[in-house]
Amino acid sequence: LAKDTPAIRSLINPRQTSAISYSSSRLNASSSEDAVFKCGPAAGTVLSNVPLVLLQETQSHSVYLSDQVRPGEFLILHFCADGQVANEVVAATERLHASGVPVRLLPVIRSVSQSFNEVALLDATGTAFTLYDAAGGATYVVRPDGHVAGRWRVPATAIIEQSVRTILTMPN
């Protein structure tokens, strides 16, 4: 609103505002494993922003994690240090996409192998892995509004799918 309405700009000081957490929202996945994480954004909170490198085929450029959130699209962040995306995460993404759900899978990796030619976020410093308590791997499902729907250490295909489908089928 402040971007499009000049009269509102003076009412908002970004240094004095913070994102709202919806920790008990029905839009959060009931199966989210928040209790097993030591840190990182829990279900209902906004993604913590961190600088990364977006790898796309043979190109790369610096980005921030929050820049990857797109209106109308669910984002699945899969932290996999070795670059091997879990089959369950790939299967869930493909099934959601095949049924018309706007969803994008972005692996977050620690290094690039010479044979890597997919789209991924590179976290060479390990900052995101530490911030998201993902050293041993983790998967975050992010709603189109930038809030975390749920997070898991080793999610099953059905858990990821259900977290997204529940949000999409809620009554107004």
JSON list of C-alpha atoms in Angstrom, two decimals:
[
{"chain": "A", "resi": 1, "resn": "LEU", "atom": "CA", "xyz": [0.00, 0.00, 0.00]},
{"chain": "A", "resi": 2, "resn": "ALA", "atom": "CA", "xyz": [2.78, 2.43, 0.90]},
{"chain": "A", "resi": 3, "resn": "LYS", "atom": "CA", "xyz": [4.42, 1.75, -2.43]},
{"chain": "A", "resi": 4, "resn": "ASP", "atom": "CA", "xyz": [1.34, 2.80, -4.41]},
{"chain": "A", "resi": 5, "resn": "THR", "atom": "CA", "xyz": [-0.14, 5.43, -2.07]},
{"chain": "A", "resi": 6, "resn": "PRO", "atom": "CA", "xyz": [2.21, 8.33, -1.26]},
{"chain": "A", "resi": 7, "resn": "ALA", "atom": "CA", "xyz": [0.05, 9.63, 1.61]},
{"chain": "A", "resi": 8, "resn": "ILE", "atom": "CA", "xyz": [0.54, 6.32, 3.47]},
{"chain": "A", "resi": 9, "resn": "ARG", "atom": "CA", "xyz": [4.35, 6.26, 3.19]},
{"chain": "A", "resi": 10, "resn": "SER", "atom": "CA", "xyz": [4.91, 8.66, 6.08]},
{"chain": "A", "resi": 11, "resn": "LEU", "atom": "CA", "xyz": [2.86, 6.41, 8.38]},
{"chain": "A", "resi": 12, "resn": "ILE", "atom": "CA", "xyz": [5.15, 3.41, 7.95]},
{"chain": "A", "resi": 13, "resn": "ASN", "atom": "CA", "xyz": [8.70, 3.25, 9.22]},
{"chain": "A", "resi": 14, "resn": "PRO", "atom": "CA", "xyz": [10.27, -0.08, 8.17]},
{"chain": "A", "resi": 15, "resn": "ARG", "atom": "CA", "xyz": [12.72, 0.15, 11.07]},
{"chain": "A", "resi": 16, "resn": "GLN", "atom": "CA", "xyz": [9.82, 0.09, 13.51]},
{"chain": "A", "resi": 17, "resn": "THR", "atom": "CA", "xyz": [7.76, -2.68, 11.98]},
{"chain": "A", "resi": 18, "resn": "SER", "atom": "CA", "xyz": [8.22, -6.41, 11.89]},
{"chain": "A", "resi": 19, "resn": "ALA", "atom": "CA", "xyz": [6.58, -9.29, 10.11]},
{"chain": "A", "resi": 20, "resn": "ILE", "atom": "CA", "xyz": [3.57, -10.83, 11.79]},
{"chain": "A", "resi": 21, "resn": "SER", "atom": "CA", "xyz": [3.83, -14.44, 12.91]},
{"chain": "A", "resi": 22, "resn": "TYR", "atom": "CA", "xyz": [0.77, -16.64, 12.45]},
{"chain": "A", "resi": 23, "resn": "SER", "atom": "CA", "xyz": [1.90, -19.52, 14.67]},
{"chain": "A", "resi": 24, "resn": "SER", "atom": "CA", "xyz": [-1.59, -20.93, 15.22]},
{"chain": "A", "resi": 25, "resn": "SER", "atom": "CA", "xyz": [-3.01, -20.33, 11.75]},
{"chain": "A", "resi": 26, "resn": "ARG", "atom": "CA", "xyz": [-4.98, -23.06, 10.00]},
{"chain": "A", "resi": 27, "resn": "LEU", "atom": "CA", "xyz": [-2.72, -22.32, 7.00]},
{"chain": "A", "resi": 28, "resn": "ASN", "atom": "CA", "xyz": [0.18, -24.00, 8.80]},
{"chain": "A", "resi": 29, "resn": "ALA", "atom": "CA", "xyz": [0.79, -27.70, 8.25]},
{"chain": "A", "resi": 30, "resn": "SER", "atom": "CA", "xyz": [-0.33, -29.61, 11.34]},
{"chain": "A", "resi": 31, "resn": "SER", "atom": "CA", "xyz": [2.43, -32.13, 10.64]},
{"chain": "A", "resi": 32, "resn": "SER", "atom": "CA", "xyz": [5.21, -29.51, 10.71]},
{"chain": "A", "resi": 33, "resn": "GLU", "atom": "CA", "xyz": [8.13, -30.74, 12.82]},
{"chain": "A", "resi": 34, "resn": "ASP", "atom": "CA", "xyz": [8.94, -27.39, 14.44]},
{"chain": "A", "resi": 35, "resn": "ALA", "atom": "CA", "xyz": [9.88, -29.05, 17.74]},
{"chain": "A", "resi": 36, "resn": "VAL", "atom": "CA", "xyz": [12.84, -30.92, 16.21]},
{"chain": "A", "resi": 37, "resn": "PHE", "atom": "CA", "xyz": [14.47, -27.75, 14.88]},
{"chain": "A", "resi": 38, "resn": "LYS", "atom": "CA", "xyz": [16.79, -25.70, 17.11]},
{"chain": "A", "resi": 39, "resn": "CYS", "atom": "CA", "xyz": [16.34, -22.53, 15.06]},
{"chain": "A", "resi": 40, "resn": "GLY", "atom": "CA", "xyz": [14.99, -21.23, 11.77]},
{"chain": "A", "resi": 41, "resn": "PRO", "atom": "CA", "xyz": [11.57, -19.98, 10.77]},
{"chain": "A", "resi": 42, "resn": "ALA", "atom": "CA", "xyz": [8.76, -22.10, 12.20]},
{"chain": "A", "resi": 43, "resn": "ALA", "atom": "CA", "xyz": [5.40, -22.67, 10.56]},
{"chain": "A", "resi": 44, "resn": "GLY", "atom": "CA", "xyz": [3.51, -19.38, 10.37]},
{"chain": "A", "resi": 45, "resn": "THR", "atom": "CA", "xyz": [6.58, -17.15, 10.37]},
{"chain": "A", "resi": 46, "resn": "VAL", "atom": "CA", "xyz": [8.18, -15.30, 7.48]},
{"chain": "A", "resi": 47, "resn": "LEU", "atom": "CA", "xyz": [11.28, -16.69, 5.81]},
{"chain": "A", "resi": 48, "resn": "SER", "atom": "CA", "xyz": [14.54, -15.44, 7.27]},
{"chain": "A", "resi": 49, "resn": "ASN", "atom": "CA", "xyz": [16.37, -13.61, 4.52]},
{"chain": "A", "resi": 50, "resn": "VAL", "atom": "CA", "xyz": [19.89, -14.61, 3.57]},
{"chain": "A", "resi": 51, "resn": "PRO", "atom": "CA", "xyz": [22.12, -13.87, 0.56]},
{"chain": "A", "resi": 52, "resn": "LEU", "atom": "CA", "xyz": [22.63, -16.83, -1.78]},
{"chain": "A", "resi": 53, "resn": "VAL", "atom": "CA", "xyz": [23.69, -17.50, -5.36]},
{"chain": "A", "resi": 54, "resn": "LEU", "atom": "CA", "xyz": [21.02, -18.57, -7.85]},
{"chain": "A", "resi": 55, "resn": "LEU", "atom": "CA", "xyz": [22.36, -21.17, -10.26]},
{"chain": "A", "resi": 56, "resn": "GLN", "atom": "CA", "xyz": [20.50, -21.56, -13.55]},
{"chain": "A", "resi": 57, "resn": "GLU", "atom": "CA", "xyz": [22.07, -23.87, -16.09]},
{"chain": "A", "resi": 58, "resn": "THR", "atom": "CA", "xyz": [25.41, -22.18, -16.85]},
{"chain": "A", "resi": 59, "resn": "GLN", "atom": "CA", "xyz": [24.64, -18.81, -15.24]},
{"chain": "A", "resi": 60, "resn": "SER", "atom": "CA", "xyz": [24.77, -17.62, -11.65]},
{"chain": "A", "resi": 61, "resn": "HIS", "atom": "CA", "xyz": [23.91, -14.40, -9.86]},
{"chain": "A", "resi": 62, "resn": "SER", "atom": "CA", "xyz": [23.56, -13.12, -6.30]},
{"chain": "A", "resi": 63, "resn": "VAL", "atom": "CA", "xyz": [20.05, -13.12, -4.83]},
{"chain": "A", "resi": 64, "resn": "TYR", "atom": "CA", "xyz": [18.30, -13.04, -1.50]},
{"chain": "A", "resi": 65, "resn": "LEU", "atom": "CA", "xyz": [16.16, -15.94, -0.38]},
{"chain": "A", "resi": 66, "resn": "SER", "atom": "CA", "xyz": [13.05, -13.79, 0.02]},
{"chain": "A", "resi": 67, "resn": "ASP", "atom": "CA", "xyz": [13.37, -12.78, -3.66]},
{"chain": "A", "resi": 68, "resn": "GLN", "atom": "CA", "xyz": [12.50, -16.36, -4.57]},
{"chain": "A", "resi": 69, "resn": "VAL", "atom": "CA", "xyz": [8.97, -16.08, -3.16]},
{"chain": "A", "resi": 70, "resn": "ARG", "atom": "CA", "xyz": [6.50, -15.39, -5.97]},
{"chain": "A", "resi": 71, "resn": "PRO", "atom": "CA", "xyz": [2.86, -14.35, -5.66]},
{"chain": "A", "resi": 72, "resn": "GLY", "atom": "CA", "xyz": [0.48, -17.22, -6.33]},
{"chain": "A", "resi": 73, "resn": "GLU", "atom": "CA", "xyz": [3.20, -19.90, -6.16]},
{"chain": "A", "resi": 74, "resn": "PHE", "atom": "CA", "xyz": [4.21, -22.30, -3.40]},
{"chain": "A", "resi": 75, "resn": "LEU", "atom": "CA", "xyz": [7.95, -22.71, -2.89]},
{"chain": "A", "resi": 76, "resn": "ILE", "atom": "CA", "xyz": [9.58, -25.90, -1.67]},
{"chain": "A", "resi": 77, "resn": "LEU", "atom": "CA", "xyz": [13.05, -25.28, -0.29]},
{"chain": "A", "resi": 78, "resn": "HIS", "atom": "CA", "xyz": [15.00, -28.51, 0.04]},
{"chain": "A", "resi": 79, "resn": "PHE", "atom": "CA", "xyz": [18.31, -28.21, 1.88]},
{"chain": "A", "resi": 80, "resn": "CYS", "atom": "CA", "xyz": [20.62, -30.91, 0.55]},
{"chain": "A", "resi": 81, "resn": "ALA", "atom": "CA", "xyz": [24.32, -30.22, 1.03]},
{"chain": "A", "resi": 82, "resn": "ASP", "atom": "CA", "xyz": [25.36, -32.79, -1.55]},
{"chain": "A", "resi": 83, "resn": "GLY", "atom": "CA", "xyz": [22.91, -31.58, -4.20]},
{"chain": "A", "resi": 84, "resn": "GLN", "atom": "CA", "xyz": [20.93, -34.83, -4.19]},
{"chain": "A", "resi": 85, "resn": "VAL", "atom": "CA", "xyz": [17.26, -33.91, -3.87]},
{"chain": "A", "resi": 86, "resn": "ALA", "atom": "CA", "xyz": [15.26, -36.55, -2.00]},
{"chain": "A", "resi": 87, "resn": "ASN", "atom": "CA", "xyz": [12.98, -38.62, -4.24]},
{"chain": "A", "resi": 88, "resn": "GLU", "atom": "CA", "xyz": [10.02, -37.89, -1.95]},
{"chain": "A", "resi": 89, "resn": "VAL", "atom": "CA", "xyz": [10.43, -34.14, -2.43]},
{"chain": "A", "resi": 90, "resn": "VAL", "atom": "CA", "xyz": [10.73, -34.47, -6.21]},
{"chain": "A", "resi": 91, "resn": "ALA", "atom": "CA", "xyz": [7.68, -36.77, -6.33]},
{"chain": "A", "resi": 92, "resn": "ALA", "atom": "CA", "xyz": [5.56, -34.38, -4.23]},
{"chain": "A", "resi": 93, "resn": "THR", "atom": "CA", "xyz": [6.54, -31.42, -6.41]},
{"chain": "A", "resi": 94, "resn": "GLU", "atom": "CA", "xyz": [5.78, -33.31, -9.62]},
{"chain": "A", "resi": 95, "resn": "ARG", "atom": "CA", "xyz": [2.40, -34.55, -8.35]},
{"chain": "A", "resi": 96, "resn": "LEU", "atom": "CA", "xyz": [1.35, -31.08, -7.21]},
{"chain": "A", "resi": 97, "resn": "HIS", "atom": "CA", "xyz": [2.52, -29.53, -10.46]},
{"chain": "A", "resi": 98, "resn": "ALA", "atom": "CA", "xyz": [0.74, -32.21, -12.53]},
{"chain": "A", "resi": 99, "resn": "SER", "atom": "CA", "xyz": [-2.54, -31.43, -10.74]},
{"chain": "A", "resi": 100, "resn": "GLY", "atom": "CA", "xyz": [-2.24, -27.74, -11.62]},
{"chain": "A", "resi": 101, "resn": "VAL", "atom": "CA", "xyz": [-0.84, -26.42, -8.34]},
{"chain": "A", "resi": 102, "resn": "PRO", "atom": "CA", "xyz": [1.66, -23.60, -8.90]},
{"chain": "A", "resi": 103, "resn": "VAL", "atom": "CA", "xyz": [4.68, -24.93, -7.05]},
{"chain": "A", "resi": 104, "resn": "ARG", "atom": "CA", "xyz": [8.44, -24.65, -7.52]},
{"chain": "A", "resi": 105, "resn": "LEU", "atom": "CA", "xyz": [11.19, -26.76, -6.01]},
{"chain": "A", "resi": 106, "resn": "LEU", "atom": "CA", "xyz": [14.46, -25.01, -5.20]},
{"chain": "A", "resi": 107, "resn": "PRO", "atom": "CA", "xyz": [17.27, -27.12, -3.78]},
{"chain": "A", "resi": 108, "resn": "VAL", "atom": "CA", "xyz": [19.66, -25.27, -1.47]},
{"chain": "A", "resi": 109, "resn": "ILE", "atom": "CA", "xyz": [23.14, -26.75, -1.90]},
{"chain": "A", "resi": 110, "resn": "ARG", "atom": "CA", "xyz": [26.59, -26.21, -0.39]},
{"chain": "A", "resi": 111, "resn": "SER", "atom": "CA", "xyz": [28.75, -26.76, -3.46]},
{"chain": "A", "resi": 112, "resn": "VAL", "atom": "CA", "xyz": [28.45, -27.31, -7.19]},
{"chain": "A", "resi": 113, "resn": "SER", "atom": "CA", "xyz": [29.55, -30.48, -8.89]},
{"chain": "A", "resi": 114, "resn": "GLN", "atom": "CA", "xyz": [30.84, -30.25, -12.43]},
{"chain": "A", "resi": 115, "resn": "SER", "atom": "CA", "xyz": [27.84, -32.17, -13.72]},
{"chain": "A", "resi": 116, "resn": "PHE", "atom": "CA", "xyz": [25.28, -29.89, -12.05]},
{"chain": "A", "resi": 117, "resn": "ASN", "atom": "CA", "xyz": [22.99, -28.23, -14.60]},
{"chain": "A", "resi": 118, "resn": "GLU", "atom": "CA", "xyz": [19.75, -27.66, -12.68]},
{"chain": "A", "resi": 119, "resn": "VAL", "atom": "CA", "xyz": [18.30, -24.62, -10.94]},
{"chain": "A", "resi": 120, "resn": "ALA", "atom": "CA", "xyz": [19.43, -24.31, -7.32]},
{"chain": "A", "resi": 121, "resn": "LEU", "atom": "CA", "xyz": [20.44, -21.89, -4.60]},
{"chain": "A", "resi": 122, "resn": "LEU", "atom": "CA", "xyz": [24.09, -22.09, -3.63]},
{"chain": "A", "resi": 123, "resn": "ASP", "atom": "CA", "xyz": [24.98, -21.46, 0.01]},
{"chain": "A", "resi": 124, "resn": "ALA", "atom": "CA", "xyz": [28.77, -21.70, -0.20]},
{"chain": "A", "resi": 125, "resn": "THR", "atom": "CA", "xyz": [29.29, -20.10, 3.23]},
{"chain": "A", "resi": 126, "resn": "GLY", "atom": "CA", "xyz": [26.75, -22.33, 5.01]},
{"chain": "A", "resi": 127, "resn": "THR", "atom": "CA", "xyz": [24.88, -19.32, 6.41]},
{"chain": "A", "resi": 128, "resn": "ALA", "atom": "CA", "xyz": [21.44, -20.49, 5.27]},
{"chain": "A", "resi": 129, "resn": "PHE", "atom": "CA", "xyz": [22.10, -24.05, 6.42]},
{"chain": "A", "resi": 130, "resn": "THR", "atom": "CA", "xyz": [22.98, -22.73, 9.89]},
{"chain": "A", "resi": 131, "resn": "LEU", "atom": "CA", "xyz": [20.14, -20.19, 10.03]},
{"chain": "A", "resi": 132, "resn": "TYR", "atom": "CA", "xyz": [17.59, -22.82, 9.01]},
{"chain": "A", "resi": 133, "resn": "ASP", "atom": "CA", "xyz": [19.08, -25.62, 11.18]},
{"chain": "A", "resi": 134, "resn": "ALA", "atom": "CA", "xyz": [19.47, -27.64, 8.01]},
{"chain": "A", "resi": 135, "resn": "ALA", "atom": "CA", "xyz": [23.01, -29.05, 8.30]},
{"chain": "A", "resi": 136, "resn": "GLY", "atom": "CA", "xyz": [21.57, -32.56, 8.24]},
{"chain": "A", "resi": 137, "resn": "GLY", "atom": "CA", "xyz": [18.99, -31.68, 5.62]},
{"chain": "A", "resi": 138, "resn": "ALA", "atom": "CA", "xyz": [15.53, -30.15, 5.82]},
{"chain": "A", "resi": 139, "resn": "THR", "atom": "CA", "xyz": [12.55, -29.25, 3.67]},
{"chain": "A", "resi": 140, "resn": "TYR", "atom": "CA", "xyz": [10.50, -26.07, 4.04]},
{"chain": "A", "resi": 141, "resn": "VAL", "atom": "CA", "xyz": [7.19, -25.47, 2.27]},
{"chain": "A", "resi": 142, "resn": "VAL", "atom": "CA", "xyz": [6.63, -21.73, 1.81]},
{"chain": "A", "resi": 143, "resn": "ARG", "atom": "CA", "xyz": [3.26, -20.19, 1.10]},
{"chain": "A", "resi": 144, "resn": "PRO", "atom": "CA", "xyz": [2.88, -17.57, -1.66]},
{"chain": "A", "resi": 145, "resn": "ASP", "atom": "CA", "xyz": [2.77, -14.84, 1.03]},
{"chain": "A", "resi": 146, "resn": "GLY", "atom": "CA", "xyz": [6.30, -15.74, 2.19]},
{"chain": "A", "resi": 147, "resn": "HIS", "atom": "CA", "xyz": [5.25, -17.47, 5.41]},
{"chain": "A", "resi": 148, "resn": "VAL", "atom": "CA", "xyz": [6.43, -20.99, 6.16]},
{"chain": "A", "resi": 149, "resn": "ALA", "atom": "CA", "xyz": [3.62, -23.54, 5.88]},
{"chain": "A", "resi": 150, "resn": "GLY", "atom": "CA", "xyz": [5.70, -26.29, 7.45]},
{"chain": "A", "resi": 151, "resn": "ARG", "atom": "CA", "xyz": [9.15, -27.81, 7.79]},
{"chain": "A", "resi": 152, "resn": "TRP", "atom": "CA", "xyz": [10.44, -31.32, 8.11]},
{"chain": "A", "resi": 153, "resn": "ARG", "atom": "CA", "xyz": [13.71, -33.20, 8.46]},
{"chain": "A", "resi": 154, "resn": "VAL", "atom": "CA", "xyz": [12.76, -36.04, 6.11]},
{"chain": "A", "resi": 155, "resn": "PRO", "atom": "CA", "xyz": [9.29, -35.46, 4.70]},
{"chain": "A", "resi": 156, "resn": "ALA", "atom": "CA", "xyz": [7.21, -38.06, 2.94]},
{"chain": "A", "resi": 157, "resn": "THR", "atom": "CA", "xyz": [5.61, -37.25, -0.41]},
{"chain": "A", "resi": 158, "resn": "ALA", "atom": "CA", "xyz": [2.14, -37.34, 1.16]},
{"chain": "A", "resi": 159, "resn": "ILE", "atom": "CA", "xyz": [3.09, -34.88, 3.92]},
{"chain": "A", "resi": 160, "resn": "ILE", "atom": "CA", "xyz": [4.33, -32.24, 1.48]},
{"chain": "A", "resi": 161, "resn": "GLU", "atom": "CA", "xyz": [1.32, -32.69, -0.79]},
{"chain": "A", "resi": 162, "resn": "GLN", "atom": "CA", "xyz": [-1.14, -32.57, 2.11]},
{"chain": "A", "resi": 163, "resn": "SER", "atom": "CA", "xyz": [0.37, -29.38, 3.52]},
{"chain": "A", "resi": 164, "resn": "VAL", "atom": "CA", "xyz": [-0.21, -27.57, 0.21]},
{"chain": "A", "resi": 165, "resn": "ARG", "atom": "CA", "xyz": [-3.59, -29.14, -0.62]},
{"chain": "A", "resi": 166, "resn": "THR", "atom": "CA", "xyz": [-5.00, -28.30, 2.82]},
{"chain": "A", "resi": 167, "resn": "ILE", "atom": "CA", "xyz": [-4.24, -24.61, 2.25]},
{"chain": "A", "resi": 168, "resn": "LEU", "atom": "CA", "xyz": [-5.82, -24.68, -1.19]},
{"chain": "A", "resi": 169, "resn": "THR", "atom": "CA", "xyz": [-9.05, -26.34, -0.06]},
{"chain": "A", "resi": 170, "resn": "MET", "atom": "CA", "xyz": [-9.79, -24.18, 3.00]},
{"chain": "A", "resi": 171, "resn": "PRO", "atom": "CA", "xyz": [-13.17, -22.44, 2.99]},
{"chain": "A", "resi": 172, "resn": "ASN", "atom": "CA", "xyz": [-13.13, -18.65, 2.80]}
]
